[in-house]
PDB file of C-alpha atoms in Angstrom:
ATOM      1  CA  MET L   1      77.037 -36.784  53.698  1.00 64.00           C
ATOM      2  CA  ASP L   2      74.404 -39.487  53.441  1.00 88.00           C
ATOM      3  CA  ARG L   3      75.019 -41.689  50.310  1.00 92.00           C
ATOM      4  CA  PRO L   4      72.277 -44.413  50.504  1.00 94.00           C
ATOM      5  CA  LEU L   5      72.829 -45.692  47.003  1.00 95.00           C
ATOM      6  CA  THR L   6      76.496 -46.569  47.358  1.00 96.00           C
ATOM      7  CA  GLY L   7      77.342 -49.746  45.512  1.00 95.00           C
ATOM      8  CA  ARG L   8      74.236 -49.418  43.265  1.00 97.00           C
ATOM      9  CA  VAL L   9      74.262 -48.834  39.507  1.00 98.00           C
ATOM     10  CA  ALA L  10      71.767 -46.602  37.785  1.00 98.00           C
ATOM     11  CA  ALA L  11      71.166 -46.302  34.085  1.00 98.00           C
ATOM     12  CA  VAL L  12      69.650 -43.064  32.834  1.00 98.00           C
ATOM     13  CA  THR L  13      68.524 -42.423  29.274  1.00 97.00           C
ATOM     14  CA  GLY L  14      68.279 -38.881  27.989  1.00 95.00           C
ATOM     15  CA  ALA L  15      70.770 -37.708  30.617  1.00 97.00           C
ATOM     16  CA  SER L  16      72.366 -34.736  28.902  1.00 94.00           C
ATOM     17  CA  LEU L  17      69.616 -32.116  29.673  1.00 92.00           C
ATOM     18  CA  GLY L  18      66.673 -31.288  31.907  1.00 92.00           C
ATOM     19  CA  ILE L  19      65.138 -34.005  33.927  1.00 94.00           C
ATOM     20  CA  GLY L  20      67.499 -36.706  32.835  1.00 95.00           C
ATOM     21  CA  ARG L  21      70.586 -34.662  33.759  1.00 97.00           C
ATOM     22  CA  ALA L  22      69.032 -33.816  37.221  1.00 97.00           C
ATOM     23  CA  VAL L  23      68.162 -37.505  37.931  1.00 98.00           C
ATOM     24  CA  ALA L  24      71.644 -38.713  36.949  1.00 98.00           C
ATOM     25  CA  LEU L  25      73.358 -36.095  39.100  1.00 98.00           C
ATOM     26  CA  ALA L  26      70.903 -36.970  42.010  1.00 98.00           C
ATOM     27  CA  PHE L  27      71.925 -40.559  41.684  1.00 98.00           C
ATOM     28  CA  ALA L  28      75.589 -39.607  41.680  1.00 98.00           C
ATOM     29  CA  ARG L  29      75.184 -37.498  44.873  1.00 97.00           C
ATOM     30  CA  ALA L  30      73.305 -40.385  46.452  1.00 98.00           C
ATOM     31  CA  GLY L  31      76.400 -42.623  45.820  1.00 97.00           C
ATOM     32  CA  ALA L  32      75.359 -44.597  42.722  1.00 98.00           C
ATOM     33  CA  ASP L  33      77.622 -45.404  39.795  1.00 98.00           C
ATOM     34  CA  LEU L  34      76.055 -44.410  36.450  1.00 98.00           C
ATOM     35  CA  ALA L  35      75.503 -45.670  33.003  1.00 98.00           C
ATOM     36  CA  ILE L  36      74.168 -42.582  31.031  1.00 98.00           C
ATOM     37  CA  CYS L  37      73.298 -42.043  27.514  1.00 97.00           C
ATOM     38  CA  ALA L  38      71.774 -39.211  25.280  1.00 96.00           C
ATOM     39  CA  ARG L  39      71.808 -38.000  21.741  1.00 93.00           C
ATOM     40  CA  GLY L  40      73.351 -34.669  22.688  1.00 90.00           C
ATOM     41  CA  LYS L  41      77.108 -34.017  23.040  1.00 92.00           C
ATOM     42  CA  GLN L  42      76.400 -32.560  26.525  1.00 94.00           C
ATOM     43  CA  ILE L  43      76.565 -36.099  27.759  1.00 97.00           C
ATOM     44  CA  SER L  44      80.242 -35.732  28.328  1.00 97.00           C
ATOM     45  CA  ALA L  45      79.810 -32.783  30.590  1.00 98.00           C
ATOM     46  CA  VAL L  46      77.247 -34.565  32.698  1.00 98.00           C
ATOM     47  CA  ALA L  47      79.721 -37.464  33.041  1.00 98.00           C
ATOM     48  CA  TRP L  48      82.430 -35.066  34.284  1.00 98.00           C
ATOM     49  CA  GLU L  49      79.993 -33.606  36.788  1.00 98.00           C
ATOM     50  CA  ALA L  50      78.950 -37.013  38.024  1.00 98.00           C
ATOM     51  CA  GLU L  51      82.560 -38.083  38.385  1.00 98.00           C
ATOM     52  CA  ALA L  52      83.320 -34.979  40.369  1.00 98.00           C
ATOM     53  CA  LEU L  53      80.603 -36.059  42.753  1.00 97.00           C
ATOM     54  CA  GLY L  54      82.428 -39.436  43.148  1.00 97.00           C
ATOM     55  CA  ALA L  55      80.458 -41.633  40.637  1.00 98.00           C
ATOM     56  CA  ARG L  56      82.121 -44.133  38.266  1.00 98.00           C
ATOM     57  CA  VAL L  57      80.467 -43.408  34.943  1.00 98.00           C
ATOM     58  CA  VAL L  58      79.902 -45.077  31.572  1.00 98.00           C
ATOM     59  CA  ALA L  59      78.603 -42.390  29.158  1.00 97.00           C
ATOM     60  CA  ARG L  60      77.692 -42.808  25.645  1.00 97.00           C
ATOM     61  CA  ARG L  61      76.086 -40.780  22.809  1.00 96.00           C
ATOM     62  CA  CYS L  62      73.231 -42.969  21.617  1.00 93.00           C
ATOM     63  CA  ASP L  63      69.757 -42.754  20.246  1.00 91.00           C
ATOM     64  CA  VAL L  64      67.322 -45.079  22.163  1.00 91.00           C
ATOM     65  CA  ALA L  65      65.518 -45.590  18.858  1.00 90.00           C
ATOM     66  CA  ASP L  66      68.570 -47.477  17.603  1.00 92.00           C
ATOM     67  CA  ARG L  67      68.573 -50.895  19.306  1.00 93.00           C
ATOM     68  CA  SER L  68      72.125 -51.767  18.417  1.00 95.00           C
ATOM     69  CA  SER L  69      73.291 -48.417  20.013  1.00 93.00           C
ATOM     70  CA  VAL L  70      71.460 -49.115  23.172  1.00 94.00           C
ATOM     71  CA  ARG L  71      72.738 -52.701  23.330  1.00 95.00           C
ATOM     72  CA  SER L  72      76.271 -51.465  23.071  1.00 96.00           C
ATOM     73  CA  TRP L  73      75.796 -48.848  25.821  1.00 96.00           C
ATOM     74  CA  LEU L  74      74.254 -51.389  28.090  1.00 95.00           C
ATOM     75  CA  ARG L  75      76.829 -54.087  27.483  1.00 97.00           C
ATOM     76  CA  ALA L  76      79.558 -51.528  28.227  1.00 97.00           C
ATOM     77  CA  ALA L  77      77.805 -50.715  31.498  1.00 97.00           C
ATOM     78  CA  VAL L  78      77.416 -54.310  32.508  1.00 97.00           C
ATOM     79  CA  ARG L  79      81.147 -55.100  31.612  1.00 98.00           C
ATOM     80  CA  ARG L  80      82.195 -52.170  33.782  1.00 97.00           C
ATOM     81  CA  PHE L  81      79.952 -52.594  36.759  1.00 98.00           C
ATOM     82  CA  GLY L  82      78.804 -56.228  36.576  1.00 97.00           C
ATOM     83  CA  ARG L  83      75.138 -55.261  36.810  1.00 97.00           C
ATOM     84  CA  LEU L  84      72.431 -52.583  36.648  1.00 97.00           C
ATOM     85  CA  ASP L  85      70.158 -51.942  39.580  1.00 98.00           C
ATOM     86  CA  VAL L  86      68.032 -49.112  38.292  1.00 97.00           C
ATOM     87  CA  LEU L  87      66.802 -48.010  34.874  1.00 96.00           C
ATOM     88  CA  VAL L  88      65.351 -44.449  34.408  1.00 97.00           C
ATOM     89  CA  ASN L  89      63.906 -44.470  30.844  1.00 94.00           C
ATOM     90  CA  ASN L  90      63.820 -40.649  30.422  1.00 93.00           C
ATOM     91  CA  ALA L  91      64.622 -40.288  26.818  1.00 91.00           C
ATOM     92  CA  ALA L  92      61.952 -38.834  24.525  1.00 80.00           C
ATOM     93  CA  MET L  93      61.417 -37.610  21.038  1.00 72.00           C
ATOM     94  CA  LEU L  94      60.151 -34.082  20.938  1.00 68.00           C
ATOM     95  CA  GLY L  95      59.041 -32.507  17.759  1.00 58.00           C
ATOM     96  CA  PRO L  96      59.952 -28.882  16.962  1.00 61.00           C
ATOM     97  CA  ARG L  97      59.479 -26.515  19.889  1.00 61.00           C
ATOM     98  CA  VAL L  98      57.621 -23.415  19.308  1.00 62.00           C
TER      99      VAL L  98
END
């Protein structure tokens, strides 16, 4: 299996569902380690999936609107991996869906 991102670290916000989840798992399949965050509790399941693909993962529940929460998540990622190579700022605030 080709893993062109081995040794790289990708940070993905909004990684618990939809596009963010798909992006995070694609990075894991490509060999990257991950720092992932989301407001939803599903973030743990995504972390387990990524680890099953061979990625090392720092996963946190956080709201990107809360700067201290984001700082804590990013600091944990840098402590674990030493750096970040890619940032995918996928998190968004959607209003009520109809």
